[in-house]
PDB file of C-alpha atoms and ligand atoms in Angstrom:
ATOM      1  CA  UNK A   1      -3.783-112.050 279.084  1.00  0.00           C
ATOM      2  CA  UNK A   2      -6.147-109.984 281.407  1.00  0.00           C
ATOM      3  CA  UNK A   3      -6.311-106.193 281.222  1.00  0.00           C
ATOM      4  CA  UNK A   4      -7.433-104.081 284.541  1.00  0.00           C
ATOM      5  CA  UNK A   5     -10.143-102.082 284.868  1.00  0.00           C
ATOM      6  CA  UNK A   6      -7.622 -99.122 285.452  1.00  0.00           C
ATOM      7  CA  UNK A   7      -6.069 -99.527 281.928  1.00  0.00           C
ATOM      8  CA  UNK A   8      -9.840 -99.882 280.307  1.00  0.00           C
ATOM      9  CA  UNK A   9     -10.866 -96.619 281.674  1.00  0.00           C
ATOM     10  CA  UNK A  10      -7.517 -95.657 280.636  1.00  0.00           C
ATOM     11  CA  UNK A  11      -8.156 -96.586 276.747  1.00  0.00           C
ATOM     12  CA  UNK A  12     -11.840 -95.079 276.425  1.00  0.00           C
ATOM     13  CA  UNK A  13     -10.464 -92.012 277.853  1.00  0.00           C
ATOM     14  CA  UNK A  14      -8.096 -92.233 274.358  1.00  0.00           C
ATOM     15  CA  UNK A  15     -11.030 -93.019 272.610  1.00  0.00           C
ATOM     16  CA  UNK A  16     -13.139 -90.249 273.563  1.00  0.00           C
ATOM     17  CA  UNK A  17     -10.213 -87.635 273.514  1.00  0.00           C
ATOM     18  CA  UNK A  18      -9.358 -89.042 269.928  1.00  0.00           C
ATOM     19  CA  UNK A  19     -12.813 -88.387 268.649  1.00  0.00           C
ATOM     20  CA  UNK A  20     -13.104 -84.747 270.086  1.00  0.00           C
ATOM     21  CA  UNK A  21      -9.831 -84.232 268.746  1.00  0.00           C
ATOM     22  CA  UNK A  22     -11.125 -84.800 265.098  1.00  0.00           C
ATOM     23  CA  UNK A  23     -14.427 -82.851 265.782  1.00  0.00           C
ATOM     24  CA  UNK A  24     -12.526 -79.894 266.698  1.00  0.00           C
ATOM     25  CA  UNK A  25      -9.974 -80.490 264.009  1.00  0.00           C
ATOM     26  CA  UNK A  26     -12.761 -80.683 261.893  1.00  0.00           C
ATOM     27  CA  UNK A  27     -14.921 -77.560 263.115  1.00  0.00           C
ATOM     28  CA  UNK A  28     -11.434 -75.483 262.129  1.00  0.00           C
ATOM     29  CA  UNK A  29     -11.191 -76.714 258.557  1.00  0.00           C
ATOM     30  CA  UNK A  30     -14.662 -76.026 257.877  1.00  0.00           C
ATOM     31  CA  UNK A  31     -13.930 -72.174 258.810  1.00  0.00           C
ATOM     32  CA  UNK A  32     -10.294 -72.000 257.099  1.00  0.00           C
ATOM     33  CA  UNK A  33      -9.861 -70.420 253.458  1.00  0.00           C
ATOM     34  CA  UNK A  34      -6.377 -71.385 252.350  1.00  0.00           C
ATOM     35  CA  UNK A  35      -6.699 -74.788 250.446  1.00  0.00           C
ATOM     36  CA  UNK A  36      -3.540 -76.394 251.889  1.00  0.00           C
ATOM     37  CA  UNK A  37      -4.900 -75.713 255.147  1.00  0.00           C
ATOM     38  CA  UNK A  38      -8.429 -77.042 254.579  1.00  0.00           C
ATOM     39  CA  UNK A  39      -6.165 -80.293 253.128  1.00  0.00           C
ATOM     40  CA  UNK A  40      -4.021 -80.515 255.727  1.00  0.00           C
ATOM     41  CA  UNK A  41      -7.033 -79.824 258.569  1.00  0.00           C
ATOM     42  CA  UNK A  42      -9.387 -82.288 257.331  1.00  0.00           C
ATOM     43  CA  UNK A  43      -6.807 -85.042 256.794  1.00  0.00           C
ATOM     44  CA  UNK A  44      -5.484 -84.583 260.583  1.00  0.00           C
ATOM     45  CA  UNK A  45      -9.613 -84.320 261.773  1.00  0.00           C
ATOM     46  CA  UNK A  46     -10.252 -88.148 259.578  1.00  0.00           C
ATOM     47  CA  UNK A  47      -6.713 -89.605 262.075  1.00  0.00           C
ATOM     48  CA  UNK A  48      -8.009 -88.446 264.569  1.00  0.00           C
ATOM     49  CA  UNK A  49     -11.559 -90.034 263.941  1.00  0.00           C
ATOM     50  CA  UNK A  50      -9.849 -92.615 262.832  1.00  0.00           C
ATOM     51  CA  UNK A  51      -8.182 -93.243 266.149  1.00  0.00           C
ATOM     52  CA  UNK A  52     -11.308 -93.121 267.864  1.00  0.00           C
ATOM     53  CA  UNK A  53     -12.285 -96.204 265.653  1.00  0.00           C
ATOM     54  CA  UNK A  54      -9.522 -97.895 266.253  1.00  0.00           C
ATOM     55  CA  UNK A  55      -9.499 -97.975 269.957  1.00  0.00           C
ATOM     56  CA  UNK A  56     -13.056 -98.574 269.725  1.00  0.00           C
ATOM     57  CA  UNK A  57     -12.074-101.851 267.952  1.00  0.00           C
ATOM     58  CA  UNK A  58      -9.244-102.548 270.666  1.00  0.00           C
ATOM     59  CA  UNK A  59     -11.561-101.989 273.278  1.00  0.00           C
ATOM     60  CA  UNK A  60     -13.949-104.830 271.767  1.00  0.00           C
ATOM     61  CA  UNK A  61     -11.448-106.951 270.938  1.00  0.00           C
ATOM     62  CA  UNK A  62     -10.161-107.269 274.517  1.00  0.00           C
ATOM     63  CA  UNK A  63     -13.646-108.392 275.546  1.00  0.00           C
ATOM     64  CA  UNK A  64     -15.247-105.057 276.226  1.00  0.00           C
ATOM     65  CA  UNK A  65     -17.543-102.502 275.743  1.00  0.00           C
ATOM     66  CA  UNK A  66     -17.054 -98.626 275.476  1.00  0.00           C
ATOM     67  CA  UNK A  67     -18.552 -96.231 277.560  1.00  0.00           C
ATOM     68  CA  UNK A  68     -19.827 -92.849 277.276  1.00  0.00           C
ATOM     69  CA  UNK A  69     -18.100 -89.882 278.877  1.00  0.00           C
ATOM     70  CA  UNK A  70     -17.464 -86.628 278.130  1.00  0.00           C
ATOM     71  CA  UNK A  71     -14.204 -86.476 279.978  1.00  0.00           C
ATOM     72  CA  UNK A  72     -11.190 -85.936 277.505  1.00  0.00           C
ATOM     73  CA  UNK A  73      -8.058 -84.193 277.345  1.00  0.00           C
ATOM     74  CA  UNK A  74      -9.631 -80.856 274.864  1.00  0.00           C
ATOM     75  CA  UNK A  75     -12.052 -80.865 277.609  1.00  0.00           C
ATOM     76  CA  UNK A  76      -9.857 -80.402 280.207  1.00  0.00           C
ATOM     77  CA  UNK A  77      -7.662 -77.452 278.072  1.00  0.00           C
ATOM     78  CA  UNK A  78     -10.908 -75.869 277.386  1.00  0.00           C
ATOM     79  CA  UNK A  79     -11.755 -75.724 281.010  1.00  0.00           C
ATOM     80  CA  UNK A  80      -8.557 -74.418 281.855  1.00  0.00           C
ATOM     81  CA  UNK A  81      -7.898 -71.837 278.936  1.00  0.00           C
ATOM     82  CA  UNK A  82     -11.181 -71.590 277.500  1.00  0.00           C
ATOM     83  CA  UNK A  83     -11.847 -72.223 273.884  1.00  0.00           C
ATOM     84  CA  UNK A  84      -9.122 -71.487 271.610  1.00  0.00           C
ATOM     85  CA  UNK A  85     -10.070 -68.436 269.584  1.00  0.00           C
ATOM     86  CA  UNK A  86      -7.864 -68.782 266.813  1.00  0.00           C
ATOM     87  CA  UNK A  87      -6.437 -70.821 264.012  1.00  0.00           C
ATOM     88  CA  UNK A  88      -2.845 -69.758 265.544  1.00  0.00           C
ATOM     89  CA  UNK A  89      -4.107 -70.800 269.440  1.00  0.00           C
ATOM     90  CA  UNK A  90      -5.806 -74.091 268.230  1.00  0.00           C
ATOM     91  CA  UNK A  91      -2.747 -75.245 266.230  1.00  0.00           C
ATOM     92  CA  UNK A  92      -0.064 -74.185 268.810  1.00  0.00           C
ATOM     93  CA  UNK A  93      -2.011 -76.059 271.841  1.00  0.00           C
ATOM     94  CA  UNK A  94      -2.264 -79.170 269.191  1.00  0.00           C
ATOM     95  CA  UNK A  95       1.172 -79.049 269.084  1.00  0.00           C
ATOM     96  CA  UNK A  96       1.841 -78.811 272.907  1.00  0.00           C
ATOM     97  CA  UNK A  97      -1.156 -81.460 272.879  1.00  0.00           C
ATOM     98  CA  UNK A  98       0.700 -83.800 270.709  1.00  0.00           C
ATOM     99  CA  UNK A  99       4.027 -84.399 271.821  1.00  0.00           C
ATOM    100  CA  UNK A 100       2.692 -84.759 275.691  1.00  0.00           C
ATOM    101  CA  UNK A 101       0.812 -87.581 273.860  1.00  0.00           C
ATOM    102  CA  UNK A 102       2.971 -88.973 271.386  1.00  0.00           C
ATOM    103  CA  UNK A 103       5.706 -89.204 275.360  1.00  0.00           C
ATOM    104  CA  UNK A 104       2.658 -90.788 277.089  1.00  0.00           C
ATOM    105  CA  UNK A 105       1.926 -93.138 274.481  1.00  0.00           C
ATOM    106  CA  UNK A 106       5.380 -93.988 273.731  1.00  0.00           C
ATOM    107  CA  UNK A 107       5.847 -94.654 277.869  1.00  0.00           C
ATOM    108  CA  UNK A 108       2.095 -96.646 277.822  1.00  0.00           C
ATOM    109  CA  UNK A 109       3.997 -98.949 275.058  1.00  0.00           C
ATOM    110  CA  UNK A 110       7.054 -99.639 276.754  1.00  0.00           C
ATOM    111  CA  UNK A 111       5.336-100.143 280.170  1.00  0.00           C
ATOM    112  CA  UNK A 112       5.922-103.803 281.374  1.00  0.00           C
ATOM    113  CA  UNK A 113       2.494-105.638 280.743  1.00  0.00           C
ATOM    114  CA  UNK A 114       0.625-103.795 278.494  1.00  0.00           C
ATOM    115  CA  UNK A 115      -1.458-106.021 276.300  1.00  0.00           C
ATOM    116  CA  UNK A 116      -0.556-106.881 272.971  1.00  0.00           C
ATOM    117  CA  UNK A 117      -3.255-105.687 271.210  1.00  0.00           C
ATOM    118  CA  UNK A 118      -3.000-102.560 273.170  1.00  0.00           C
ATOM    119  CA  UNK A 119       0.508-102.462 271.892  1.00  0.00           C
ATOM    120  CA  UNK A 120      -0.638-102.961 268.640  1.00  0.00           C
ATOM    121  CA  UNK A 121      -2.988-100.103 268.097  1.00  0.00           C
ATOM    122  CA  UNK A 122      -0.149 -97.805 270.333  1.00  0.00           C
ATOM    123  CA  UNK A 123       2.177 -98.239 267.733  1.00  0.00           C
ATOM    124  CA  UNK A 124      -0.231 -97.670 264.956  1.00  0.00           C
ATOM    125  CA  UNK A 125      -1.195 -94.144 266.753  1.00  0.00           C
ATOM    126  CA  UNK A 126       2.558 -93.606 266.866  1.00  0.00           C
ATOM    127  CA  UNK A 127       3.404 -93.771 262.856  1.00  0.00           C
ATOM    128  CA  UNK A 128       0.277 -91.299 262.518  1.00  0.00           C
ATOM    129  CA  UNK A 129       1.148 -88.731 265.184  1.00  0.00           C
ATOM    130  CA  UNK A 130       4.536 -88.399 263.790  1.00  0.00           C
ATOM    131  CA  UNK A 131       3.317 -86.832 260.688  1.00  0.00           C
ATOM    132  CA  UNK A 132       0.548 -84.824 262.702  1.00  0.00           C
ATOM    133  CA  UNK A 133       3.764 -82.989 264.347  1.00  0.00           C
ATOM    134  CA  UNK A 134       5.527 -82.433 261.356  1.00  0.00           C
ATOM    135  CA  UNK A 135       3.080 -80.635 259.321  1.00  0.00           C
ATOM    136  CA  UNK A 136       1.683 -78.532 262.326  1.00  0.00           C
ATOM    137  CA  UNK A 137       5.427 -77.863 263.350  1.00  0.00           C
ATOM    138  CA  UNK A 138       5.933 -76.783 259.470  1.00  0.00           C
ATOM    139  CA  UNK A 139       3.068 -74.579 259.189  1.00  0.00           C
ATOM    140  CA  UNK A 140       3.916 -72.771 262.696  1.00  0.00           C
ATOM    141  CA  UNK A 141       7.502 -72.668 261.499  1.00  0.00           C
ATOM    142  CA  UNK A 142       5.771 -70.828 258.520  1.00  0.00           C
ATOM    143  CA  UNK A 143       4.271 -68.307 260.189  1.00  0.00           C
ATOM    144  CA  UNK A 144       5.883 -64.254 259.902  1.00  0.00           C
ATOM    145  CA  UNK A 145       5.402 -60.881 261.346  1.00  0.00           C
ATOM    146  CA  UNK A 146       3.476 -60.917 265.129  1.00  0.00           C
ATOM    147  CA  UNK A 147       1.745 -64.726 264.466  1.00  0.00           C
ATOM    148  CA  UNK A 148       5.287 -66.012 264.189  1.00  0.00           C
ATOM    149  CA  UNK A 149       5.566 -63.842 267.500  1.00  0.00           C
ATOM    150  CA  UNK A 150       2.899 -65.295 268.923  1.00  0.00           C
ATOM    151  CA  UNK A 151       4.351 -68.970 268.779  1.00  0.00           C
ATOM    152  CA  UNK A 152       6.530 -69.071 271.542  1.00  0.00           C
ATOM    153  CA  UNK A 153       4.585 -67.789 273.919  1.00  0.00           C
ATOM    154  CA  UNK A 154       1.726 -69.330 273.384  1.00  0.00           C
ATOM    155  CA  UNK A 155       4.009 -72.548 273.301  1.00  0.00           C
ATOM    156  CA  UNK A 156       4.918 -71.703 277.025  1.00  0.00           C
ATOM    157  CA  UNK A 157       1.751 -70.906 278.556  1.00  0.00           C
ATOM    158  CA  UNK A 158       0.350 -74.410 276.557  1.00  0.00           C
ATOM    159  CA  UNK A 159       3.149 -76.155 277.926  1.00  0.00           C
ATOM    160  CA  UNK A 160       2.265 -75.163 281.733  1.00  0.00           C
ATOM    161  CA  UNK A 161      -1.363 -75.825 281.012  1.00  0.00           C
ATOM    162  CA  UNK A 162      -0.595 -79.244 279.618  1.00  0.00           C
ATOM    163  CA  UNK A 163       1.587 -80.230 282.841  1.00  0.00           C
ATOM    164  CA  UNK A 164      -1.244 -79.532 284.908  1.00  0.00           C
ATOM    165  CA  UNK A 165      -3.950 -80.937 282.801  1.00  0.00           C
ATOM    166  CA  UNK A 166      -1.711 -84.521 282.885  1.00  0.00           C
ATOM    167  CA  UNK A 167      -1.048 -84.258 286.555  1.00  0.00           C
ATOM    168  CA  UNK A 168      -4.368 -84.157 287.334  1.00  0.00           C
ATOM    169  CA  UNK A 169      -5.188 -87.289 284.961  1.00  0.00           C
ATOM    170  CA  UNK A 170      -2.270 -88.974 286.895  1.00  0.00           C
ATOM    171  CA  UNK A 171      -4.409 -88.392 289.903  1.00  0.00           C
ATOM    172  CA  UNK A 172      -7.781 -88.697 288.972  1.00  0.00           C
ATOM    173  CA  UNK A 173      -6.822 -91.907 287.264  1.00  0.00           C
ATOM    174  CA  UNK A 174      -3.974 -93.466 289.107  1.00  0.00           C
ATOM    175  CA  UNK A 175      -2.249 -93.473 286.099  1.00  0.00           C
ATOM    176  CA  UNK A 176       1.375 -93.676 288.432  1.00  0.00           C
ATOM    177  CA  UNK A 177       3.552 -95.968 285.912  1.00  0.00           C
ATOM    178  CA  UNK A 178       2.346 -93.558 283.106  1.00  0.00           C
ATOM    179  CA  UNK A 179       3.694 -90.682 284.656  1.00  0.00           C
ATOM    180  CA  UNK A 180       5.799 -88.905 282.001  1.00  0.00           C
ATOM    181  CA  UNK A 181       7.666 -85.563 281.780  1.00  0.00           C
ATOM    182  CA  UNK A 182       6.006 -82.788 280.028  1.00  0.00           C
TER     183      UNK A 182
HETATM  184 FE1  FE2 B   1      -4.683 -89.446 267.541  1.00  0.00          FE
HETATM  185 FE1  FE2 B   2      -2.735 -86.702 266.531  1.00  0.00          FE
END
């Protein structure tokens, strides 16, 4: 079974976004105090490294090479919101982050023709980005007094943020049969 070009530049862009995921994941826990946290951080930051491995490996294994770009999804927040400033902001826009990628990904599997080792390593990323929601949903579920505040509308002005951000990938990348609601 062939893959396109299209879905290629489709997986390195996963496997760049999935390594500057982990970086910044990574970047937070080393500035964090609560032990939990710094658990919890640096766990998430290794998956997410971890998934840049791993579609590294698909991306061989269907016959290819990666290739360098700087284009990923925490780019495209950053440009659009600047950098998060906060443990709160960072962990509320991972949230928003996650579940518009845990829909694509979950639309990417079912999509008639996607290659089986692509299907493979989507369902993988699945299993793991279930428990990435849970424990960032649990900890901003913990929250009190104005953070706890703070949740919602950060959640909101994320959410608009990430529509835009993924209709301009559906553009830039012709990424049509992906299209998914946010
Ligand atoms: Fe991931
Ligand atoms: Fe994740």
């Amino acid at each position: 079974m062939e893959i396109t070009d299209r879905e290629l530049t489709l997986l390195n862009f996963y496997r760049a976004s999935e390594l500057h995921g982990g970086l910044v994941l990574g970047r937070l826990a080393q500035h964090v105090r609560d032990t939990e946290l710094i658990l919890r951080l640096t766990a998430h930051s290794a998956e997410e490294v971890m998934h840049a491995q791993l579609w590294t490996e698909t991306i061989i294994a269907l016959g290819e090479r990666p290739r360098p770009t700087s284009d990923t999804y925490q780019a495209r927040y950053a440009a659009a919101l600047g950098a998060p400033s906060s443990l709160l902001e960072v962990l509320t826009l991972t949230q928003v982050f996650e579940r518009g990628v845990y829909r694509h990904f979950v639309t990417h599997l079912r999509r008639p023709g996607t290659h089986p080792i692509v299907q493979k390593t989507l369902r993988r990323m699945l299993a793991d980005e279930r428990g990435h929601l849970s424990w960032v949903k649990e900890w901003l579920d913990a929250q009190t007094g104005a953070r706890r505040a703070a949740v919602p509308v950060l959640m909101r002005r994320y959410r608009v943020v990430d529509a835009e951000v993924r209709r301009q990938l559906m553009s830039d990348y012709e990424w049509g049969e992906l299209a998914c609601a946010s």
